[in-house]
PDB file of C-alpha atoms and ligand atoms in Angstrom:
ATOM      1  CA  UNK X   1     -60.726  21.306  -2.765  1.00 67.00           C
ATOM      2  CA  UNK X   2     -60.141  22.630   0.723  1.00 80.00           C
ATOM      3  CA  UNK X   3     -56.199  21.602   1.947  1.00 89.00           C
ATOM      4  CA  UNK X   4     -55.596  19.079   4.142  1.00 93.00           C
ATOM      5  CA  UNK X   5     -55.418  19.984   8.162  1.00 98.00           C
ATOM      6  CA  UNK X   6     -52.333  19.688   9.699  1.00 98.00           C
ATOM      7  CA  UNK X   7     -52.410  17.022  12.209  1.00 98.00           C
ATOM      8  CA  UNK X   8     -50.824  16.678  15.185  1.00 98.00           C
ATOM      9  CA  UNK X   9     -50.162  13.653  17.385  1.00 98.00           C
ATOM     10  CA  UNK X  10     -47.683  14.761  19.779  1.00 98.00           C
ATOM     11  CA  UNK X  11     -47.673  17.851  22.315  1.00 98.00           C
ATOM     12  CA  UNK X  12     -44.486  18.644  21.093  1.00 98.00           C
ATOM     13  CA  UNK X  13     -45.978  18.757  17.469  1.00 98.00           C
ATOM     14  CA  UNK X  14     -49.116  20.626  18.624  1.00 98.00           C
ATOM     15  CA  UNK X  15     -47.185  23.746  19.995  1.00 98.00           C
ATOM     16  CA  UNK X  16     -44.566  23.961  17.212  1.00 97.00           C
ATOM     17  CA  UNK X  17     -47.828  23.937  14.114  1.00 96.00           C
ATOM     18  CA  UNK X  18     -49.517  26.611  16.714  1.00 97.00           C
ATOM     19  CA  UNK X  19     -46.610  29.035  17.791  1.00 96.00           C
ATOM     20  CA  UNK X  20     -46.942  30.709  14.047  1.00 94.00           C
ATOM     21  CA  UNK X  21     -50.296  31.517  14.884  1.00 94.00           C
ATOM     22  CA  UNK X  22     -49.877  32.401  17.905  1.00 94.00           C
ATOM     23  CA  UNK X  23     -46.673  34.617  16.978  1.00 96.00           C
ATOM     24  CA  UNK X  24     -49.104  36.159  14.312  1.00 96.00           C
ATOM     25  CA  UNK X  25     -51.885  37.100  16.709  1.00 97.00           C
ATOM     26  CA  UNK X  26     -54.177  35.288  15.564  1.00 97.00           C
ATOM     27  CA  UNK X  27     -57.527  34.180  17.379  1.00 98.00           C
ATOM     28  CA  UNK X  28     -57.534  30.374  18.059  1.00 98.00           C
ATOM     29  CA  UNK X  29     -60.840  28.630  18.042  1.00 98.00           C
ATOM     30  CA  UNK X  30     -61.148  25.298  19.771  1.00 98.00           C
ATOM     31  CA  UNK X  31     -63.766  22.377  18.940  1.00 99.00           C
ATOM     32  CA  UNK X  32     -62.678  19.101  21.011  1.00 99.00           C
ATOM     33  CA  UNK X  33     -64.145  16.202  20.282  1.00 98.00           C
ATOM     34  CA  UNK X  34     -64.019  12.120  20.407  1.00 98.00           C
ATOM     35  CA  UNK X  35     -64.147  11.920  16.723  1.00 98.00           C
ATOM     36  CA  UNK X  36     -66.761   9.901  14.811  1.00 97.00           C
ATOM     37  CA  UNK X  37     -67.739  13.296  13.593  1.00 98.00           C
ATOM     38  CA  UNK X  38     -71.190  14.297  11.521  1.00 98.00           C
ATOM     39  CA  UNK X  39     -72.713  17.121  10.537  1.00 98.00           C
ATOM     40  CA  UNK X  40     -73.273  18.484  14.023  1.00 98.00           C
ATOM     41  CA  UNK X  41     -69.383  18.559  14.817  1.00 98.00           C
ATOM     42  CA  UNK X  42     -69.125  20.572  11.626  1.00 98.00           C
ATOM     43  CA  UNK X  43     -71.487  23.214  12.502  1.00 98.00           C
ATOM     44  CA  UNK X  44     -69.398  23.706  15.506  1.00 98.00           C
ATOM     45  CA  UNK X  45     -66.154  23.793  13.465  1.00 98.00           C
ATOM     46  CA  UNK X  46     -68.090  27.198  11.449  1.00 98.00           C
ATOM     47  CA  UNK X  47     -69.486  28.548  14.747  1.00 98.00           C
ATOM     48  CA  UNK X  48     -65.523  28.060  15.934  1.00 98.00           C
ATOM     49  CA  UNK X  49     -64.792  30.029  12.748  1.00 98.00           C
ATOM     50  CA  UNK X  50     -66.972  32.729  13.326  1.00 98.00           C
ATOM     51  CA  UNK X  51     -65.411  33.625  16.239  1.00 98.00           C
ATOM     52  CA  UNK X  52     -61.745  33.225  15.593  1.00 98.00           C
ATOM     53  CA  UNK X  53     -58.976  33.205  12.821  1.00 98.00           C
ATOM     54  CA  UNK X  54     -58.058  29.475  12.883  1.00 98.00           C
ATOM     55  CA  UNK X  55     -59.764  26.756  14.142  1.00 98.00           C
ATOM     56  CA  UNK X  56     -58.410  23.434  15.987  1.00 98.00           C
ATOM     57  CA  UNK X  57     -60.064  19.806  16.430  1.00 99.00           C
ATOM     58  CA  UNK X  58     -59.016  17.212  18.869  1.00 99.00           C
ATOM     59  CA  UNK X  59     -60.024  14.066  18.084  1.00 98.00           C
ATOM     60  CA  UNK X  60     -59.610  11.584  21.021  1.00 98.00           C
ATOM     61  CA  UNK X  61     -61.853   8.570  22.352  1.00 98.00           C
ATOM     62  CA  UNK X  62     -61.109   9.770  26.389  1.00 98.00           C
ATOM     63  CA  UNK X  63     -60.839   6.961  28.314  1.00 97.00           C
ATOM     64  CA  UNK X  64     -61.616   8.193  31.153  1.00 97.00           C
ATOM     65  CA  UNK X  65     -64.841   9.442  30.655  1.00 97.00           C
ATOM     66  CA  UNK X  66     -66.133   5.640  29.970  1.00 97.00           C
ATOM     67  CA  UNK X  67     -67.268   3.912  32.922  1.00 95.00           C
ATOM     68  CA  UNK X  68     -65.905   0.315  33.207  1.00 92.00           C
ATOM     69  CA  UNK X  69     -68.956  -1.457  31.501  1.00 91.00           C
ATOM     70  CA  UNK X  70     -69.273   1.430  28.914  1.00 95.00           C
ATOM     71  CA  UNK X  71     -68.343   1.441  24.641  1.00 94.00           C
ATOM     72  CA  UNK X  72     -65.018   2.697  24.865  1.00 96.00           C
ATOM     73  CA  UNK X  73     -63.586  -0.344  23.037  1.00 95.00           C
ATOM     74  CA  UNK X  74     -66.391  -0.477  20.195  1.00 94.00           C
ATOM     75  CA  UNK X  75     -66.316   3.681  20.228  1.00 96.00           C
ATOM     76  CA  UNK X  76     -66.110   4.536  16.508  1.00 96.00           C
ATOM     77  CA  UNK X  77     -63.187   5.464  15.640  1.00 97.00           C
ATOM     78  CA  UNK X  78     -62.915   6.630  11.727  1.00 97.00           C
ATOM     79  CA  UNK X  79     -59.873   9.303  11.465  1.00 98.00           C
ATOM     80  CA  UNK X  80     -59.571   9.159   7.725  1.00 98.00           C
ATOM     81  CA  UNK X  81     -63.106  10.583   7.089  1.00 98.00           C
ATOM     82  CA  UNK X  82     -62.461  13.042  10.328  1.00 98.00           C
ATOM     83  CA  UNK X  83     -59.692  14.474   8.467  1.00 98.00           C
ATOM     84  CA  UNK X  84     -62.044  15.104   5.645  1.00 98.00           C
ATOM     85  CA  UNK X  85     -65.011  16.460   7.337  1.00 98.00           C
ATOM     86  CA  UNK X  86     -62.355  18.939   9.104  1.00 98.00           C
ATOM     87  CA  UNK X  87     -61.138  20.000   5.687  1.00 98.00           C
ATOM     88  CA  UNK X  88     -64.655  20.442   4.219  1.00 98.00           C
ATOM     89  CA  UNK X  89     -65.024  22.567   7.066  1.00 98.00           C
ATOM     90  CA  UNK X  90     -62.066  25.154   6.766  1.00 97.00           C
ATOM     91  CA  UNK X  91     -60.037  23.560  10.324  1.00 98.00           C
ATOM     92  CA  UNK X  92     -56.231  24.491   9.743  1.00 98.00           C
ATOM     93  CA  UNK X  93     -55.135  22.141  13.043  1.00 98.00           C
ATOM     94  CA  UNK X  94     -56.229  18.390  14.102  1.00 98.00           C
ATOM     95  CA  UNK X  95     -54.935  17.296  17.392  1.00 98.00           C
ATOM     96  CA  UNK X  96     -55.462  13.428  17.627  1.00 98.00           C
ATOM     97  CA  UNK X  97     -52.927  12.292  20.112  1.00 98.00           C
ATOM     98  CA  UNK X  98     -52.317   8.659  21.622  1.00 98.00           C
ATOM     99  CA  UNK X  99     -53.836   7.474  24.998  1.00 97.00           C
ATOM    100  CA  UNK X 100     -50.384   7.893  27.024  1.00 96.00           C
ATOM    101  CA  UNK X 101     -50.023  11.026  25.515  1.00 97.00           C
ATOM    102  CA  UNK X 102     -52.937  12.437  27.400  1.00 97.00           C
ATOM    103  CA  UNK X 103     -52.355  10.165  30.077  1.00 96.00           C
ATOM    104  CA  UNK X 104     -48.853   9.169  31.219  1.00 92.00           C
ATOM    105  CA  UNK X 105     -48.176   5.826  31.194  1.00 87.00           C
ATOM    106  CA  UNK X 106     -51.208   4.959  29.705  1.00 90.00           C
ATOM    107  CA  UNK X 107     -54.949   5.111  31.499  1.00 93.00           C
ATOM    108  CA  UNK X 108     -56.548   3.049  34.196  1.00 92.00           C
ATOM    109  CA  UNK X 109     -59.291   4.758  36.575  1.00 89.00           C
ATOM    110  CA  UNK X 110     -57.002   3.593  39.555  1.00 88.00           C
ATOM    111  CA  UNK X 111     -53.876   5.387  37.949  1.00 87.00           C
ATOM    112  CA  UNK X 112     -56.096   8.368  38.223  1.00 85.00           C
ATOM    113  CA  UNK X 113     -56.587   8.015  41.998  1.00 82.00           C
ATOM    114  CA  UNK X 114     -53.445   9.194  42.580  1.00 86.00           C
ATOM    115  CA  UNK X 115     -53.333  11.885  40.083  1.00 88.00           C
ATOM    116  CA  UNK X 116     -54.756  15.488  40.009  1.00 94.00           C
ATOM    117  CA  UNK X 117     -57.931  15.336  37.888  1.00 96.00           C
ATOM    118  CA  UNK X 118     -60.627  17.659  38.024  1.00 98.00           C
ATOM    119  CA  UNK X 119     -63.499  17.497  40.948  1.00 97.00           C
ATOM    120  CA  UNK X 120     -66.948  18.672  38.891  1.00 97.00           C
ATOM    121  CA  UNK X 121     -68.980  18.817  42.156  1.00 97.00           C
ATOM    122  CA  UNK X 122     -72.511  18.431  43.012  1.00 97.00           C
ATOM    123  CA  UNK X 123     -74.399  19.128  39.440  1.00 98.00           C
ATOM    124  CA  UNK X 124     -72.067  16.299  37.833  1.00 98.00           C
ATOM    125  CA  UNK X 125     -73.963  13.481  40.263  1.00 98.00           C
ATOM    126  CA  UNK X 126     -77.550  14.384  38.710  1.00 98.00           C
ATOM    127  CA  UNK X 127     -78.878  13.700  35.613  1.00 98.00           C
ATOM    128  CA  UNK X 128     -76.279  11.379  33.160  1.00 98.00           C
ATOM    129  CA  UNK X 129     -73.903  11.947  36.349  1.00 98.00           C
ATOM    130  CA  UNK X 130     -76.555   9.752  38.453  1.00 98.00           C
ATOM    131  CA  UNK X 131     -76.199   7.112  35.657  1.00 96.00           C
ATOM    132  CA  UNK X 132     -72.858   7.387  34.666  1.00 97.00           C
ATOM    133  CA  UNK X 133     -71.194   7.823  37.869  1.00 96.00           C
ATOM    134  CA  UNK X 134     -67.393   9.423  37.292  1.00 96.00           C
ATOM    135  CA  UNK X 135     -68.184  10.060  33.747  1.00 98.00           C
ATOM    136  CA  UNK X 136     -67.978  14.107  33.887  1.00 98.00           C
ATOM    137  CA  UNK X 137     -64.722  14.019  36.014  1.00 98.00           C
ATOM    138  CA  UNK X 138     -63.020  12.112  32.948  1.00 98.00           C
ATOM    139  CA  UNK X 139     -64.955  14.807  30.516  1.00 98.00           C
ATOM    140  CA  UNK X 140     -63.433  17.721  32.592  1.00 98.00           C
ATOM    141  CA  UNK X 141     -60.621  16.597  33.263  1.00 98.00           C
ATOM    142  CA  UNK X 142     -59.781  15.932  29.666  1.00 98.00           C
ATOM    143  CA  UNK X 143     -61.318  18.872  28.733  1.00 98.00           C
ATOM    144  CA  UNK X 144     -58.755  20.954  31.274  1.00 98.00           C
ATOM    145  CA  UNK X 145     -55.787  19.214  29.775  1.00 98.00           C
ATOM    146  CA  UNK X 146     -56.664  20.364  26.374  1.00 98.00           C
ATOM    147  CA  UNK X 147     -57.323  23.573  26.882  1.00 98.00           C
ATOM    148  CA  UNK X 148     -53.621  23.647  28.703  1.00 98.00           C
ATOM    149  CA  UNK X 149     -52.364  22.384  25.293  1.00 98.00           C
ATOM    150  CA  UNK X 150     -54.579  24.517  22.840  1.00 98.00           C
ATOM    151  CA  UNK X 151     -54.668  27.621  24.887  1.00 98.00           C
ATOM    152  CA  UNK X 152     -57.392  28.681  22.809  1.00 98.00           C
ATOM    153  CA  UNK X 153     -59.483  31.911  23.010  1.00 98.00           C
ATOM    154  CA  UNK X 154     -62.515  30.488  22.659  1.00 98.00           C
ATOM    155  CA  UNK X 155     -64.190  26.823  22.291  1.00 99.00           C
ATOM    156  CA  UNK X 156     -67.390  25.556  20.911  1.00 99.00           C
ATOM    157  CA  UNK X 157     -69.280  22.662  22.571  1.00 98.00           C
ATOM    158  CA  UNK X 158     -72.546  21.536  21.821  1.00 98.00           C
ATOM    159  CA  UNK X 159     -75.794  22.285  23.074  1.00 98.00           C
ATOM    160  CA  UNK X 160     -76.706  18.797  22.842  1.00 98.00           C
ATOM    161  CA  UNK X 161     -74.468  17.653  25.578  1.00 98.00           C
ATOM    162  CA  UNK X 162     -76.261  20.326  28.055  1.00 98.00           C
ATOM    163  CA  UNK X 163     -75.068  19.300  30.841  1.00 98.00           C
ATOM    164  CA  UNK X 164     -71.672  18.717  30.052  1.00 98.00           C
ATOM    165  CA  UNK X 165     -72.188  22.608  28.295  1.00 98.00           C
ATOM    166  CA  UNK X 166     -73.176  23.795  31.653  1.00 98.00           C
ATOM    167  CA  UNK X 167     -70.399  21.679  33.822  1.00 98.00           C
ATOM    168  CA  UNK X 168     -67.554  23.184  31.522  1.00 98.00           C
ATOM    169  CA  UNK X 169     -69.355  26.679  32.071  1.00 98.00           C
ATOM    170  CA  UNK X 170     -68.824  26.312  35.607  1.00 98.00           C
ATOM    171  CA  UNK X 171     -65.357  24.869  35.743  1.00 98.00           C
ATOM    172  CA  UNK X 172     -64.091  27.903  33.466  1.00 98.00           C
ATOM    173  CA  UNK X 173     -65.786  30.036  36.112  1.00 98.00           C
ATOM    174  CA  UNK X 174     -64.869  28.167  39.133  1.00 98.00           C
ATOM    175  CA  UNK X 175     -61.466  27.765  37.695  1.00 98.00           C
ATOM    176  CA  UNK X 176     -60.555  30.710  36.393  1.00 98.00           C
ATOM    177  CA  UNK X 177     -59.667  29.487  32.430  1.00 98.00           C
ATOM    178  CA  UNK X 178     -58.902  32.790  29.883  1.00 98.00           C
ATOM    179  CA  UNK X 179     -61.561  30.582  27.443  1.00 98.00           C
ATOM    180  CA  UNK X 180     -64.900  31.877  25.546  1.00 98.00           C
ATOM    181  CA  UNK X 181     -67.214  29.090  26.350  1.00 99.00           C
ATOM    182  CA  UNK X 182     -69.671  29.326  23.306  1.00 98.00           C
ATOM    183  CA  UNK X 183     -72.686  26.867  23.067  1.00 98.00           C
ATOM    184  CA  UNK X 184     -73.633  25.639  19.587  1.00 98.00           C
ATOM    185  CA  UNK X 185     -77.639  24.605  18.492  1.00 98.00           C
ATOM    186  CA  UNK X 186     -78.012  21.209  18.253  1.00 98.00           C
ATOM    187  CA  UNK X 187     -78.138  19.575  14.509  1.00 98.00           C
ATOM    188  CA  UNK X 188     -81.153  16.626  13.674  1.00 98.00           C
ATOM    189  CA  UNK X 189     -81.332  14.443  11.261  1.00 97.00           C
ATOM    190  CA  UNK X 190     -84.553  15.327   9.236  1.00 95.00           C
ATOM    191  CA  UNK X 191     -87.230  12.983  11.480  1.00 95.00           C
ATOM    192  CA  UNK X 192     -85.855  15.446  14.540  1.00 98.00           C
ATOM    193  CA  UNK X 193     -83.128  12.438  16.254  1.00 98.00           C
ATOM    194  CA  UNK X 194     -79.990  14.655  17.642  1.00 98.00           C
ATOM    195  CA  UNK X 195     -76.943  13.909  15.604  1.00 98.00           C
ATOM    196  CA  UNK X 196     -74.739  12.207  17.738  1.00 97.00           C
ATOM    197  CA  UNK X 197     -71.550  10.086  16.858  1.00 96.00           C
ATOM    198  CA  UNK X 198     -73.583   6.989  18.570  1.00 95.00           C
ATOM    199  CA  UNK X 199     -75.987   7.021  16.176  1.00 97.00           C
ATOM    200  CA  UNK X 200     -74.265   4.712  14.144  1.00 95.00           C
ATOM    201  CA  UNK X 201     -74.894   2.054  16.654  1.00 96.00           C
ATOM    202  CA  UNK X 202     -78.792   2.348  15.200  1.00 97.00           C
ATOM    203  CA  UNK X 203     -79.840   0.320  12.916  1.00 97.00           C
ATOM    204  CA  UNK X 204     -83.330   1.204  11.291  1.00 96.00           C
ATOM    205  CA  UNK X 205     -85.828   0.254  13.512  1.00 97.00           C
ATOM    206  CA  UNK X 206     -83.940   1.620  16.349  1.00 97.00           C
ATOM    207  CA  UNK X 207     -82.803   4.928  14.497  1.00 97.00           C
ATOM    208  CA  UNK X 208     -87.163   4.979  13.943  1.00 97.00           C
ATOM    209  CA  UNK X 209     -87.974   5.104  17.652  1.00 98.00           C
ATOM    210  CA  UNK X 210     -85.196   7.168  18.808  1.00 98.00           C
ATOM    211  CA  UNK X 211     -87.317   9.820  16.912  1.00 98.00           C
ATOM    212  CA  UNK X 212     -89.399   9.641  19.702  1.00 98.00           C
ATOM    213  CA  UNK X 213     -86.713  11.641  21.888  1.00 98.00           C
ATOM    214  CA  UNK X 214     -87.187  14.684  19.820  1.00 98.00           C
ATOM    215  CA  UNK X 215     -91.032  14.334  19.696  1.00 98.00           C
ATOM    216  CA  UNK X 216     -91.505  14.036  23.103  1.00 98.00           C
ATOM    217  CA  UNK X 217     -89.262  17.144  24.186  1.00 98.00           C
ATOM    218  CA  UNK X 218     -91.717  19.212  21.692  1.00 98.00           C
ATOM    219  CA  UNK X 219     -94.879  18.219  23.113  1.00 98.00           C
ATOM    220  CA  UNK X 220     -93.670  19.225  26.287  1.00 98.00           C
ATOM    221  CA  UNK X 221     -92.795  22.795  24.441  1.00 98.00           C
ATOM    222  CA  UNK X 222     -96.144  23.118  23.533  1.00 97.00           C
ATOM    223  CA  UNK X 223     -98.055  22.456  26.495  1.00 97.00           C
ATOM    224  CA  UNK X 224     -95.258  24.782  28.043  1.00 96.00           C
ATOM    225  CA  UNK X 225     -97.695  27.595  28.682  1.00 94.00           C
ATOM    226  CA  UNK X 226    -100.365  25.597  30.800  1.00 93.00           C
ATOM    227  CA  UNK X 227     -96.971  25.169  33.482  1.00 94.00           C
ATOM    228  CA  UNK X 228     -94.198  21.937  34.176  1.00 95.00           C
ATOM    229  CA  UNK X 229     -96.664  19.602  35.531  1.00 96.00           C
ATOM    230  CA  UNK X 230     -98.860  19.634  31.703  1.00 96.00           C
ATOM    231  CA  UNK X 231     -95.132  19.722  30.044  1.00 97.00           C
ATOM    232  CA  UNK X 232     -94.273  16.590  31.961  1.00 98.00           C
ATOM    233  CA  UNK X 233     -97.269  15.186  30.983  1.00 98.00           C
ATOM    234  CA  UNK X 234     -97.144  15.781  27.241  1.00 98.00           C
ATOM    235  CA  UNK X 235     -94.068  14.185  27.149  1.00 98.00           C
ATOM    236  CA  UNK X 236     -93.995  11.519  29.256  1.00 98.00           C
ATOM    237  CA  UNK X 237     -96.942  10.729  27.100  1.00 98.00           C
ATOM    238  CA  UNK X 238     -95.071  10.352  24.024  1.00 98.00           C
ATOM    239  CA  UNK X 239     -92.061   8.845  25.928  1.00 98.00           C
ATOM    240  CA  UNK X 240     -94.640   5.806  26.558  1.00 98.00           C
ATOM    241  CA  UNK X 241     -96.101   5.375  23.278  1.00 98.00           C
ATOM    242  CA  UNK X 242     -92.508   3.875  21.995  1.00 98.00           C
ATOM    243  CA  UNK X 243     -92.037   0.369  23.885  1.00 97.00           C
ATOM    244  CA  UNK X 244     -88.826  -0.066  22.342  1.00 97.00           C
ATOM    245  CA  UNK X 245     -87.323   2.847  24.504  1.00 98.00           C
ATOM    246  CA  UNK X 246     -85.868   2.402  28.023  1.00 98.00           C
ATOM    247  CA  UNK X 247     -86.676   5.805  29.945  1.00 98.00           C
ATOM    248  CA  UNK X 248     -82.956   6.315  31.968  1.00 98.00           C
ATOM    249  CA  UNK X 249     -84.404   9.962  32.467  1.00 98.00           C
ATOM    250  CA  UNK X 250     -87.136  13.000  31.563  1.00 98.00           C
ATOM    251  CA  UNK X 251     -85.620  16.413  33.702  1.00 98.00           C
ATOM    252  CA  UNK X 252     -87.380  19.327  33.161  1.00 98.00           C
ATOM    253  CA  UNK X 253     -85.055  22.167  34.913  1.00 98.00           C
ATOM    254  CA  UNK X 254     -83.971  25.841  34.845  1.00 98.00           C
ATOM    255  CA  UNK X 255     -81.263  27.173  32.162  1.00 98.00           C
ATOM    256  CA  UNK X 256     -78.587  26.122  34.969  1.00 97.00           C
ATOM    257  CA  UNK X 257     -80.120  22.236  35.953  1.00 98.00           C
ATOM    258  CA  UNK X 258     -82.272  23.669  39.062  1.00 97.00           C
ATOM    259  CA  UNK X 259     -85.572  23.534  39.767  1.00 97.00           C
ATOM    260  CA  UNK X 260     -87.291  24.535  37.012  1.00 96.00           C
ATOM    261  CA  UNK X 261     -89.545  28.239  36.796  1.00 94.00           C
ATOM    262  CA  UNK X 262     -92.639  28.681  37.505  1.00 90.00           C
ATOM    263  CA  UNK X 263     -92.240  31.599  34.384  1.00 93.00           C
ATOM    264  CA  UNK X 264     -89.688  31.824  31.646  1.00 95.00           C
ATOM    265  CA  UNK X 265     -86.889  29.908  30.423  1.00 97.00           C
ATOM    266  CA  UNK X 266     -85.808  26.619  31.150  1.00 98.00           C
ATOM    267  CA  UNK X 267     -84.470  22.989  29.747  1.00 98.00           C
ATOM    268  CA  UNK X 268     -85.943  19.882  29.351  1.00 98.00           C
ATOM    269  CA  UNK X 269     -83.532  16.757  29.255  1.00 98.00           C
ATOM    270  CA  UNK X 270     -84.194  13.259  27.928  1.00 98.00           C
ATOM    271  CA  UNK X 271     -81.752  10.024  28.227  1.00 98.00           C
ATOM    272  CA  UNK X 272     -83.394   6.453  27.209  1.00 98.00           C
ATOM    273  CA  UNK X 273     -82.081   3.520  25.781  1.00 98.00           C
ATOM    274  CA  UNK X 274     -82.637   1.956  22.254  1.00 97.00           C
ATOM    275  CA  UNK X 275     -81.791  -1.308  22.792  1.00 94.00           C
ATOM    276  CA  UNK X 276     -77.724  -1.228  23.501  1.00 93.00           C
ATOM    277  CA  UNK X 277     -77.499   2.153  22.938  1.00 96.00           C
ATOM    278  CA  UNK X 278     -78.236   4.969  24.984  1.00 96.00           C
ATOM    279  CA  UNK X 279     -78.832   8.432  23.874  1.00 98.00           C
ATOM    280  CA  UNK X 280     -79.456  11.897  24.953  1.00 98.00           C
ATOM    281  CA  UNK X 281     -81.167  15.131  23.758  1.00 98.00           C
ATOM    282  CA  UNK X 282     -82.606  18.198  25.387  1.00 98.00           C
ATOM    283  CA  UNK X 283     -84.817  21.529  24.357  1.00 98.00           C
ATOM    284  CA  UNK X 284     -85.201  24.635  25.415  1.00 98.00           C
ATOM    285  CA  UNK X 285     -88.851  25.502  27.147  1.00 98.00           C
ATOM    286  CA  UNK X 286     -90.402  28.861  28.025  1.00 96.00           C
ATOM    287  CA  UNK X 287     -92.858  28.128  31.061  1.00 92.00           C
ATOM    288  CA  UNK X 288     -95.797  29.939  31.951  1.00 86.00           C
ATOM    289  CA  UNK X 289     -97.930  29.350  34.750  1.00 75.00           C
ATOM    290  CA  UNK X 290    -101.627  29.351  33.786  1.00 65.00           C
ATOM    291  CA  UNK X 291    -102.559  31.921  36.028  1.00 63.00           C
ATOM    292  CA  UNK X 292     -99.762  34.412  35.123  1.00 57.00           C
ATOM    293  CA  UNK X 293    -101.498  33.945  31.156  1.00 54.00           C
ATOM    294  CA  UNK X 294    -104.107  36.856  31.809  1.00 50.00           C
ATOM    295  CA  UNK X 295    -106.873  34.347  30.249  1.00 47.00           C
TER     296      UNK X 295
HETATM  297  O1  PAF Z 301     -68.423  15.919  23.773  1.00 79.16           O
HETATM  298  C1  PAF Z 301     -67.441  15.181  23.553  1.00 79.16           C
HETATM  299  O2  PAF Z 301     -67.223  14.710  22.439  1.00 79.16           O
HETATM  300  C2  PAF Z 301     -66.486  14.845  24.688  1.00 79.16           C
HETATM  301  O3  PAF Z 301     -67.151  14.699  25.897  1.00 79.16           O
HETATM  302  C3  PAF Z 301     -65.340  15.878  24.818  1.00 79.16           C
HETATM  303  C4  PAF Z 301     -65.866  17.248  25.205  1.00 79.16           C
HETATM  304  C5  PAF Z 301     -64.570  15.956  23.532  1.00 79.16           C
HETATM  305  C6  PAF Z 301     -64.374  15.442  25.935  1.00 79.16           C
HETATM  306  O4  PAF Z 301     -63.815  14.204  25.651  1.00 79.16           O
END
């Protein structure tokens, strides 16, 4: 049996169970997360291990990335089997603090008025930003604090959350953070639905026409090469044949959330509801405009 984690709850106990390792040299790898964790948080805890010597988790719900009439309160929250699924998954360090220890004096989104928190800028208002306004100020924000904590070399997010991928890209740029962003594949369940800690919020017939997600964002692959407008098409096509989805969004953009290419590589990104629950995936897509085929 792998041993145990050690967890931390404190900030105090987080940099005492990390100055050995840090004393040692060692390379610390970094997978934050809000718990709830599947199969897709532990393929970031091995791509965290492939690129370092000893690899931390943070579990914690953030409240400030929940918008007033969001889940925070019915967020899963299942530390026992987190601790598990860390130690399955070779993590020496779990970081699972209390609210007030992240936030002093405990969190309310006016508190954070008056506090420093991080701006994201322009790219955090399209896209989930647009429907969850404030949402990736409470992600970076977080995000900033933890890497002040962890100070780790490098950190592992998933590909899945793109645009939270590409917002903690840019405020490690924009910033100036001494952190390895890496970006790991997204995991799916075996009919294609992202794994996602909200999936437990599915029950059958829902978790059946989330599947629809997936399938739409791989038509649109395939009609890739006749340009955007026929990859819109194809799956916005799809995206209708499901009536018990609510369409929030279908993006198809460049590699950093622009206007998507004419030629080459770019993203396509879905968010819909299924009934209370609403869920996000994206795909890579290699465009080609017909006439630059040569048939
Ligand atoms: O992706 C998540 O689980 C969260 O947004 C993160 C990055 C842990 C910040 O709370």
């Amino acid at each position: 049996m792998s041993p145990a984690p050690t967890l931390a709850n404190t900030r105090e106990e987080l940099a005492h169970v990390l100055a050995d390792a840090r004393k040692q040299g060692r390379r610390v790898g970094f997978v934050p997360t809000m718990g709830a964790l599947h199969d897709g948080h532990a393929s970031l805890m091995r791509e965290a291990a492939r690129h370092a010597d000893v690899v931390v988790v943070s579990i914690f719900v953030n409240p400030m990335q929940f918008g007033p009439s969001e889940d925070l309160d019915r967020y899963p929250r299942t530390l026992p089997e987190d601790l598990e699924l860390c130690a399955a998954n070779g993590v020496e360090f779990v970081f699972a603090p209390a609210v007030d220890e992240m936030y002093a004096g405990g969190f309310s989104h006016e508190s954070m008025r008056d506090g420093v928190t991080v701006q994201p800028g322009r790219l955090a208002t399209i896209l989930d930003g647009e429907s969850r306004p404030g949402h990736f100020d409470g992600v970076l924000t977080v995000v900033a604090k933890l890497f002040g904590l962890v100070q780790p070399d490098v950190a592992v997010f998933g590909q899945k959350d793109y645009q939270q991928l590409t917002l903690i890209r840019a405020m490690v740029r924009d910033l100036c953070l001494p952190v390895e962003i890496v970006g790991a594949e997204t995991v799916r369940e075996p009919g294609g639905l992202a794994m996602s800690s909200r999936n437990r919020y599915l029950d059958p017939a829902d978790r059946k026409a989330a599947t629809v997600l997936s399938r739409a964002l791989r038509a649109a692959q395939e009609r890739a090469a006749d340009g955007v407008a026929a990859a819109r098409w194809a799956a916005m096509s799809v995206l209708k044949s499901e009536p018990a989805i609510e369409l929030d969004y279908l993006a198809l953009t460049s590699v950093d959330l622009g206007e998507p290419p004419d030629n080459g590589e770019g993203r396509i990104l879905v968010a819909a509801r299924v009934g209370s629950t609403r869920l996000i995936d994206n795909m890579r897509i290699e465009f080609t405009t017909p006439d630059q085929r040569g048939t």
